[in-house]
CSV table of C-alpha atoms in Angstrom, one decimal:
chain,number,residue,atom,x,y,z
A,1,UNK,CA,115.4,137.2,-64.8
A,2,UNK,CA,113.9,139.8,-67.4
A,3,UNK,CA,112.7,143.6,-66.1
A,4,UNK,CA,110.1,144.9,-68.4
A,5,UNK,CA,109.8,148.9,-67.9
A,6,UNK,CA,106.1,150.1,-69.1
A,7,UNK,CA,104.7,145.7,-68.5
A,8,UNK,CA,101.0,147.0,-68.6
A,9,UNK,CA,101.5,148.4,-71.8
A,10,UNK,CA,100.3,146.7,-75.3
A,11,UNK,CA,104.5,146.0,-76.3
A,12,UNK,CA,105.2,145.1,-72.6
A,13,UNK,CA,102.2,143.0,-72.4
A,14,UNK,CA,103.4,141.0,-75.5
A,15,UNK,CA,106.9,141.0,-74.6
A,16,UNK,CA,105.7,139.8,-71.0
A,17,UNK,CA,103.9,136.6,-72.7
A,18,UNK,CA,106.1,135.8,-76.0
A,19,UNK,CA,109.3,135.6,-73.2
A,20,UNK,CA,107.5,133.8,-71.0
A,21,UNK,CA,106.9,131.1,-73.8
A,22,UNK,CA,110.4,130.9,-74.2
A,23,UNK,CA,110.9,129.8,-70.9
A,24,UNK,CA,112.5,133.5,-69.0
A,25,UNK,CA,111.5,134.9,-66.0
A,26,UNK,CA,109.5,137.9,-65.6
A,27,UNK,CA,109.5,141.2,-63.6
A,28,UNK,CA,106.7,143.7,-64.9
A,29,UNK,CA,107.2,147.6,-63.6
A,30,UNK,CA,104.9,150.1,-65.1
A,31,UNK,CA,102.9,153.1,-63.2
A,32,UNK,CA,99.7,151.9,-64.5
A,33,UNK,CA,97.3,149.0,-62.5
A,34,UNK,CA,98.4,145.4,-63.6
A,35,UNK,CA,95.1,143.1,-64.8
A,36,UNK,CA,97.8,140.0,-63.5
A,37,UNK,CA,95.3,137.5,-64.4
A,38,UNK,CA,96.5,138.4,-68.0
A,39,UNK,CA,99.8,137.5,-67.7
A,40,UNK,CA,102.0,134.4,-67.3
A,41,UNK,CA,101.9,132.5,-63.7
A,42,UNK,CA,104.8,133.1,-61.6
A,43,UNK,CA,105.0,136.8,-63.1
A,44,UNK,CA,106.7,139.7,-60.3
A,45,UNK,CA,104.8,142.5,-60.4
A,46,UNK,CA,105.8,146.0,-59.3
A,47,UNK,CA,103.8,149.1,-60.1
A,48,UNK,CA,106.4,151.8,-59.7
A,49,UNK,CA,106.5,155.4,-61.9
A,50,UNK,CA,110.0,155.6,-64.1
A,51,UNK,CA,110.4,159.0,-62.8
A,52,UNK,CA,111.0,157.8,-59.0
A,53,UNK,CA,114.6,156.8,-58.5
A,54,UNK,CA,113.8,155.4,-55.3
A,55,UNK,CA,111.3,153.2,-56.6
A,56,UNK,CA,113.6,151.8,-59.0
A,57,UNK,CA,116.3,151.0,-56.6
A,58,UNK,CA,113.8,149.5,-54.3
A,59,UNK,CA,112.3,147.4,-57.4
A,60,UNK,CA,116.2,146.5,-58.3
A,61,UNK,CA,117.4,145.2,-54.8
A,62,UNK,CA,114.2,143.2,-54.5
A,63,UNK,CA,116.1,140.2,-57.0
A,64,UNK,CA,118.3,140.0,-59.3
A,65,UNK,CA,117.8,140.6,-63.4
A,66,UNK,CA,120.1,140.1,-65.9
A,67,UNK,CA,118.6,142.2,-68.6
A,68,UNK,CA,116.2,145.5,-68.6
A,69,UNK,CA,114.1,145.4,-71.1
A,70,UNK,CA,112.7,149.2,-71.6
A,71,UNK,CA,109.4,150.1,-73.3
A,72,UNK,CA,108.0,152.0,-70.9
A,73,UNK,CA,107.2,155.8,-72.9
A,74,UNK,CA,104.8,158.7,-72.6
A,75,UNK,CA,103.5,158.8,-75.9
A,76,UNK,CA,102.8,161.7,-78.4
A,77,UNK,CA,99.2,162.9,-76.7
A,78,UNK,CA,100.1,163.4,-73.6
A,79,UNK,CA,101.8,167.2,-72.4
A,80,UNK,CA,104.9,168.2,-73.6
A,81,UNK,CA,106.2,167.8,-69.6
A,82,UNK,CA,105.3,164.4,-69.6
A,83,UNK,CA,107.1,163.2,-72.5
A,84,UNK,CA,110.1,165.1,-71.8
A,85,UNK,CA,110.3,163.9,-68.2
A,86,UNK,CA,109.3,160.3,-68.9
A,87,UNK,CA,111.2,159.3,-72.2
A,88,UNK,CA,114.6,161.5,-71.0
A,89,UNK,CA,114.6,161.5,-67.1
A,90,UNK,CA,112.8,158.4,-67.0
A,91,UNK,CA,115.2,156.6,-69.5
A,92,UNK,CA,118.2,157.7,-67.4
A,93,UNK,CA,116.8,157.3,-64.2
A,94,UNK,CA,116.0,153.2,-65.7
A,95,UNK,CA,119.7,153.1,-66.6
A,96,UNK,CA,121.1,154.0,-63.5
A,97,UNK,CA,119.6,151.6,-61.4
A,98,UNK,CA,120.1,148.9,-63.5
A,99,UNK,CA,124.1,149.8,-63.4
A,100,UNK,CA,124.1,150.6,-59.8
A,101,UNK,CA,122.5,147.1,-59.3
A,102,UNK,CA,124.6,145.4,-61.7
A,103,UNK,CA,122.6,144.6,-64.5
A,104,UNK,CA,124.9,144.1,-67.9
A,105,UNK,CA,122.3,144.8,-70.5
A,106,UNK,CA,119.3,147.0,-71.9
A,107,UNK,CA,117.5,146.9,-74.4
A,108,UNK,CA,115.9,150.4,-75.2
A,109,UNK,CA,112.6,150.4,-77.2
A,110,UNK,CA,113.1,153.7,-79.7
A,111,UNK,CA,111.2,154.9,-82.5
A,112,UNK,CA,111.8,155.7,-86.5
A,113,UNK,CA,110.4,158.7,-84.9
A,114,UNK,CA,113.7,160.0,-84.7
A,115,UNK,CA,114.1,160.4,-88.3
A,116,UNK,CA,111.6,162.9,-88.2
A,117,UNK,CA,110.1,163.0,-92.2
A,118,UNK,CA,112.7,162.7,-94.5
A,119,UNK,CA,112.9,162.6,-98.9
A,120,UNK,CA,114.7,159.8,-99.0
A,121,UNK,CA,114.2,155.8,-98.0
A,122,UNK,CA,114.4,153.1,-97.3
A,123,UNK,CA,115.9,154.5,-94.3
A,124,UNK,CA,119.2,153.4,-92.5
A,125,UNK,CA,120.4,153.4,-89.1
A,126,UNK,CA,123.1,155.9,-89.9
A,127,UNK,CA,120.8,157.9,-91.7
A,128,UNK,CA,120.2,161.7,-89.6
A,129,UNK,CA,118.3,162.2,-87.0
A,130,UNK,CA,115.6,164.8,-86.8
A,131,UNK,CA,113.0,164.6,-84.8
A,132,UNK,CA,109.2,165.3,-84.9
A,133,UNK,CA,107.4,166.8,-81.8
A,134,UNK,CA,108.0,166.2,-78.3
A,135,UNK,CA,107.7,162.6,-78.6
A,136,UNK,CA,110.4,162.4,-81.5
A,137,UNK,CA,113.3,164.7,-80.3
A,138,UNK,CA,112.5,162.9,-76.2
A,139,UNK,CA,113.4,159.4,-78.1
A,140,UNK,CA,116.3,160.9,-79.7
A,141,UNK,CA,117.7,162.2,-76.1
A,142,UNK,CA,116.8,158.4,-75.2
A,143,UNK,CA,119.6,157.0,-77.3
A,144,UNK,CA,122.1,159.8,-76.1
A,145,UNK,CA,121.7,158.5,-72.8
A,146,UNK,CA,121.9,154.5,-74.0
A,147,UNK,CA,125.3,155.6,-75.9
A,148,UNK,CA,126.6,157.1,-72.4
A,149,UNK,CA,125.7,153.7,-71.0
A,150,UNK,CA,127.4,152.1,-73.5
A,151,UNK,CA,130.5,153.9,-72.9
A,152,UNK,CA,130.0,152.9,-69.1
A,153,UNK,CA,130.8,149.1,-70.3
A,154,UNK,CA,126.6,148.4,-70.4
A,155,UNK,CA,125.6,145.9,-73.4
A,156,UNK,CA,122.8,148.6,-74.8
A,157,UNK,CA,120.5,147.4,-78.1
A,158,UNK,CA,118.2,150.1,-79.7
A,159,UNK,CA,115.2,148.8,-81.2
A,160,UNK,CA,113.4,151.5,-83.9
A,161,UNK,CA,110.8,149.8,-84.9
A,162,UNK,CA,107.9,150.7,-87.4
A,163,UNK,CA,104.4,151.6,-86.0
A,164,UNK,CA,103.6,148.2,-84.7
A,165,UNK,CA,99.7,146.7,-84.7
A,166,UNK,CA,98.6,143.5,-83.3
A,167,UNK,CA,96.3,141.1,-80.8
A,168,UNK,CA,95.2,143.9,-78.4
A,169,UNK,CA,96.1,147.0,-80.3
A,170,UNK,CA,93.9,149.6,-80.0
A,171,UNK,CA,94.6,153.3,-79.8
A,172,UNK,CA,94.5,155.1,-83.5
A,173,UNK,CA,93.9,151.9,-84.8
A,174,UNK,CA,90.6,151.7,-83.2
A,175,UNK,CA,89.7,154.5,-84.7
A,176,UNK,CA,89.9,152.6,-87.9
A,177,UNK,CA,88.6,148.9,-87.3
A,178,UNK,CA,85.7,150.7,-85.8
A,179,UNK,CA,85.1,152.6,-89.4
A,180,UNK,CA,86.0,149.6,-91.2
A,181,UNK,CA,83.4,147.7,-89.3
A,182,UNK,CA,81.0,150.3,-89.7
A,183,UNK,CA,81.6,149.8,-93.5
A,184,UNK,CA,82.7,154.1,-94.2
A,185,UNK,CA,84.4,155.6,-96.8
A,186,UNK,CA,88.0,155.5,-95.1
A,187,UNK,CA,89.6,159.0,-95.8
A,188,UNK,CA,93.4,158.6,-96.3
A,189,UNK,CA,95.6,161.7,-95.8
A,190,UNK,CA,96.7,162.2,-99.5
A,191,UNK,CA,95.7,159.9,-102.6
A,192,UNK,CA,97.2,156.6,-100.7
A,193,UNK,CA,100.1,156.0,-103.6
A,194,UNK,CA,102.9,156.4,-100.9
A,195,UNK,CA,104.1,153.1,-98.7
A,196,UNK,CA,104.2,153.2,-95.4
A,197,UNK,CA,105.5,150.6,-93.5
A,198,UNK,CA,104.1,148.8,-90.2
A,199,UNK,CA,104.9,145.8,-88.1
A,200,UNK,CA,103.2,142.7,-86.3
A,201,UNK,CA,104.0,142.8,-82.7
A,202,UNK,CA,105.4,139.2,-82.5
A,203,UNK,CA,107.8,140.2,-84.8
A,204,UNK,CA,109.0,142.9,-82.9
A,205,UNK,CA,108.9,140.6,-79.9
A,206,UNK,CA,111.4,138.6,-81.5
A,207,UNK,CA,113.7,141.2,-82.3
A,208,UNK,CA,113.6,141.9,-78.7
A,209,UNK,CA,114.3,138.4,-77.5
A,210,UNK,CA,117.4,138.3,-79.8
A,211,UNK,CA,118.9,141.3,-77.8
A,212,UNK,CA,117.8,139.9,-75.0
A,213,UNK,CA,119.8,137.0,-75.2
A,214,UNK,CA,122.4,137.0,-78.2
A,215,UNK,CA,125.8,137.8,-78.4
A,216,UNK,CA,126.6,140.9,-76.8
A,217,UNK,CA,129.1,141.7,-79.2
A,218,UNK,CA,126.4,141.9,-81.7
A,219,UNK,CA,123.7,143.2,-80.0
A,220,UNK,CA,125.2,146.4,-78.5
A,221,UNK,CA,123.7,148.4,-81.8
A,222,UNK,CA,121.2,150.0,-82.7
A,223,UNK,CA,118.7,148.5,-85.5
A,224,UNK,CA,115.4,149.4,-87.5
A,225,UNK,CA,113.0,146.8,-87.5
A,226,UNK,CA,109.8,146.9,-90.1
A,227,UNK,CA,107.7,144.4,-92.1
A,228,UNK,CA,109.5,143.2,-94.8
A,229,UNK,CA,105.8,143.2,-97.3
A,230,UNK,CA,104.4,146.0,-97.5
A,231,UNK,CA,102.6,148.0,-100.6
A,232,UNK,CA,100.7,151.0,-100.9
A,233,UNK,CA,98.3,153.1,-98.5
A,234,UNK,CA,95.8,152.2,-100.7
A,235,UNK,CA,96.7,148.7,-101.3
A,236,UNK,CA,97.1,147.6,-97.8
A,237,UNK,CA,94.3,149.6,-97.0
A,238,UNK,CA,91.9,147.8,-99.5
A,239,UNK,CA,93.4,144.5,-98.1
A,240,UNK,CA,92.0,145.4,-94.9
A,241,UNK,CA,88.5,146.2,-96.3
A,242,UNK,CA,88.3,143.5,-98.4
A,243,UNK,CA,88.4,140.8,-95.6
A,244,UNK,CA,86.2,142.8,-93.4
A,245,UNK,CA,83.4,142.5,-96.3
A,246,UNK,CA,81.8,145.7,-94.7
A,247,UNK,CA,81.1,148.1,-97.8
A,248,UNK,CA,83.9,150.0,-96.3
A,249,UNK,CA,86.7,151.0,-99.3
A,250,UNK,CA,89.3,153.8,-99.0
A,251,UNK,CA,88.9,157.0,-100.0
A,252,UNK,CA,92.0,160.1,-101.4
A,253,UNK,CA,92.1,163.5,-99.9
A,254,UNK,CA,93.8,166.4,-101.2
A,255,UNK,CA,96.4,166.4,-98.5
A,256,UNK,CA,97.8,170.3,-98.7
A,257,UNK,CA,93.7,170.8,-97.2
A,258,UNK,CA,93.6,167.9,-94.9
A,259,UNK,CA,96.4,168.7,-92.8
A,260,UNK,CA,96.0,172.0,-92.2
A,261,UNK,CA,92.3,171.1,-91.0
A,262,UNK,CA,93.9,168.4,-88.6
A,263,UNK,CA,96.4,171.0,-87.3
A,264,UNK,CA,93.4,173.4,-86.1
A,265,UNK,CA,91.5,170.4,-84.6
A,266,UNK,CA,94.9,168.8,-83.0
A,267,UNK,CA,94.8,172.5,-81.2
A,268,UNK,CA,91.5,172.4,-79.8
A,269,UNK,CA,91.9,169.0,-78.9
A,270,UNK,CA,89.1,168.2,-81.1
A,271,UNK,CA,90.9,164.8,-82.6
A,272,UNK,CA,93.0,162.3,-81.2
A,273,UNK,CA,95.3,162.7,-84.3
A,274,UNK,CA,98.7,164.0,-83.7
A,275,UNK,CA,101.5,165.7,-85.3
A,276,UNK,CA,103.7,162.3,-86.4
A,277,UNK,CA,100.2,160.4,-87.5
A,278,UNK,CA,98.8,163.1,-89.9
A,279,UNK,CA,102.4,165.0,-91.1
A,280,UNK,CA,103.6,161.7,-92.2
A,281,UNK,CA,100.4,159.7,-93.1
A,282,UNK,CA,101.2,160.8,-97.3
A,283,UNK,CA,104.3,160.3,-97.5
A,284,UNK,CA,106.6,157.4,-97.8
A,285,UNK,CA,108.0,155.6,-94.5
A,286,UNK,CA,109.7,152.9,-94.4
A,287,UNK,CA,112.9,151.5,-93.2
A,288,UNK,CA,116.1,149.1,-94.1
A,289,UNK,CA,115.9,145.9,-91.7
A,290,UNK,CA,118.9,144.4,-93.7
A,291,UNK,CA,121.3,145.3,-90.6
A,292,UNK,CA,118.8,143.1,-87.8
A,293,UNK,CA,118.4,140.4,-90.5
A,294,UNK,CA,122.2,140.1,-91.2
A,295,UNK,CA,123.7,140.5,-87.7
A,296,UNK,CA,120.9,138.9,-85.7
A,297,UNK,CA,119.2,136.5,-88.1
A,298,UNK,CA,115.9,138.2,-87.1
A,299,UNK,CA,113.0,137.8,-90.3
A,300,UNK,CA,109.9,139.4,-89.9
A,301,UNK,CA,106.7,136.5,-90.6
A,302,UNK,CA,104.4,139.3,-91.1
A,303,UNK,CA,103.1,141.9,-94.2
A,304,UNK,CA,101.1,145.0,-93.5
A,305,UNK,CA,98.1,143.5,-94.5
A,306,UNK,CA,98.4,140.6,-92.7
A,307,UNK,CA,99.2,142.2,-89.5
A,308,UNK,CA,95.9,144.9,-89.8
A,309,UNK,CA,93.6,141.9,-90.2
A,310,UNK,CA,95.5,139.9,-87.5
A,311,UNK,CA,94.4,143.0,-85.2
A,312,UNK,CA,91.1,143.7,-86.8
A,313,UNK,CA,89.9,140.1,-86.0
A,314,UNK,CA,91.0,140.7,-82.3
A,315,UNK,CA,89.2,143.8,-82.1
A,316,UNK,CA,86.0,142.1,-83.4
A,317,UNK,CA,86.1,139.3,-80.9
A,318,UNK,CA,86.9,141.9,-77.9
A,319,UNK,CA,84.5,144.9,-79.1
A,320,UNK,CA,81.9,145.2,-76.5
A,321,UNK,CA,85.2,144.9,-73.9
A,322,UNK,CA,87.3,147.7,-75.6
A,323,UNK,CA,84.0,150.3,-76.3
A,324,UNK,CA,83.6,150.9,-72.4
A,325,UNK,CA,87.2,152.2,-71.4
A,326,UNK,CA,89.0,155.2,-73.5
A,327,UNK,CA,92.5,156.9,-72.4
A,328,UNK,CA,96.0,157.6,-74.3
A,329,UNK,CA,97.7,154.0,-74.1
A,330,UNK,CA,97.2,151.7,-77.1
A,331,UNK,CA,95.8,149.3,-74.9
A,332,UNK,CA,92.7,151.3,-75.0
A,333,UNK,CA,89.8,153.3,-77.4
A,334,UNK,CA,91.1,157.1,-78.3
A,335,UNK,CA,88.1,159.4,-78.1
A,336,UNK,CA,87.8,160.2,-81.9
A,337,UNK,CA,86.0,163.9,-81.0
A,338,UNK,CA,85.5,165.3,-84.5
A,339,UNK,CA,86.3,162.6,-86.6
A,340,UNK,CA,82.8,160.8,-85.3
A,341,UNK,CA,80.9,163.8,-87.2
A,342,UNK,CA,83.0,163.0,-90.3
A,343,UNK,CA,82.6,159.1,-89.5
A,344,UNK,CA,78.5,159.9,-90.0
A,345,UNK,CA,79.3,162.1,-93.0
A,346,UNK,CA,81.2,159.2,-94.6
A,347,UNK,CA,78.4,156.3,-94.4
């Protein structure tokens, strides 16, 4: 029996259906409504908040689960409070009822947020880590707590995977598709000559399922997992545009005058773009998966490009669903505030 932390979610959604596939049990917890029609038959379904121990040990002694599977986070837009209480308290409070009740293994869904922006890549697990914002420094406290686990005798995996982007990803990325659609000049922070890494959801499910289930000796790590194709801003970009046939092309900023733009509107809550999207959007990110691929076989199937248009085509085909409903999950729209007076600027 698998627990999935945060199972309403876009990751816990597709961790929810790829395990199901493979023929595991489910048990969804996540303080937001379930749509259960979406998910696989015979799916347990408990909507319980992170935060309430009691809930947890109530959701625990219900049936027994072999492995905890967490993705449930407060992301980057929501209040300082709310991260910190979420991805720290939360994380702990997750771990302690799955000891109390016996459960041998986690796997804990992190972030190359922790490496905060650094000169250097590709990027290594034993590389430092920094932080950026609320949300960055929280997922660093995350893995404190998984380490103390460890030390308890738990099997703990730590995931850190690349911005992932698939079926049903919305979010920032809706902000795009629906630009890209609209066939607009697509402003990139900076002149779009840096890479930047990203990863399909399916293969991050399979990273997941391989700590779910391999050998413990080799999945009580931690491991960055990424696309293994990837090229340019710019490149990627134009891949995206190309296939949508729109008119839309990118476009280079001068970033030193973008940011500082996105900063004052970030303040005012005037755009949906936060600290980690804009102060890293130039520069190069991306991340050594050699350690996931050697220890757990794991191989990603995806490229940037590929996995953009993947998405894109899903957002076509649901478009009139995801334009009535906006929020802070990337399951749904992000209200783009000032960036829909630069979208009709940019026509």
């Amino acid at each position: 029996m698998v627990l999935i932390t945060g199972g309403a979610g876009f990751l816990g959604y597709h961790v929810a259906r790829g395990f199901s596939e493979r023929g595991l049990q489910l048990v969804l917890l996540d303080v937001a409504r379930f749509h259960e029609a979406e998910y696989p038959k015979g799916t347990i379904f408990h909507q319980a908040d992170v935060r309430d121990r009691d809930a947890l040990r109530r959701v625990f002694s219900n049936q027994p689960v072999d492995v905890v599977i967490h993705t449930a986070a407060a992301l980057p837009l929501e209040k300082k409070r709310t991260i910190y209480e979420v991805n720290v308290e939360g994380v702990r409070n997750v771990f302690q009822a799955a000891k109390d009740a016996g459960v041998p293994r986690v796997v804990f869904i992190g972030s190359t947020a922790v490496y905060g922006v650094p000169d250097k890549h590709p990027l290594f697990e034993d590389d430092p880590l920094v932080g950026v914002g609320p949300y960055g420094h929280t997922k660093i406290e995350g893995e404190r707590i998984c380490q103390e686990f460890r030390e308890c005798g738990m099997t703990v995996a730590i995931l850190r995977p690349k911005t992932f982007v698939g079926t049903g990803r919305l979010g920032v990325f809706q902000i795009l598709y629906d630009w890209v659609e609209s066939g607009c000049r697509i402003p990139m922070i900076g002149w779009g000559k840096n890479r930047y890494q990203l990863l399909e959801v399916e293969d991050l499910v399979d990273a997941i399922h391989r700590c779910a289930t391999g050998d413990s000796s080799l999945v009580s790590d931690t491991f960055n997992v990424g696309a293994k194709e990837f090229k340019t801003v710019r490149e990627d970009m134009q891949a995206l545009c190309d296939y949508a046939k729109s008119g839309a092309r990118p476009m280079g900023t001068p970033a030193k005058l973008i940011k500082p733009m996105l900063m004052v509107l970030e303040t005012l809550h005037l755009s949906p773009l936060y600290k980690w999207v804009y102060g890293t959007a130039d520069k190069d990110s991306f991340v050594s998966t050699e350690k996931i691929e050697t220890k757990l076989g794991w191989s990603p199937k995806y490229s940037n490009a590929a996995a953009m248009i993947r998405s894109y085509q899903w957002y076509l085909e649901h478009k009139t669903e995801s334009d009535s409903a906006t929020g802070l999950t990337h399951r749904v729209a992000w209200k783009q505030g000032a960036l829909r007076c630069a979208k009709w600027v940019l026509r």
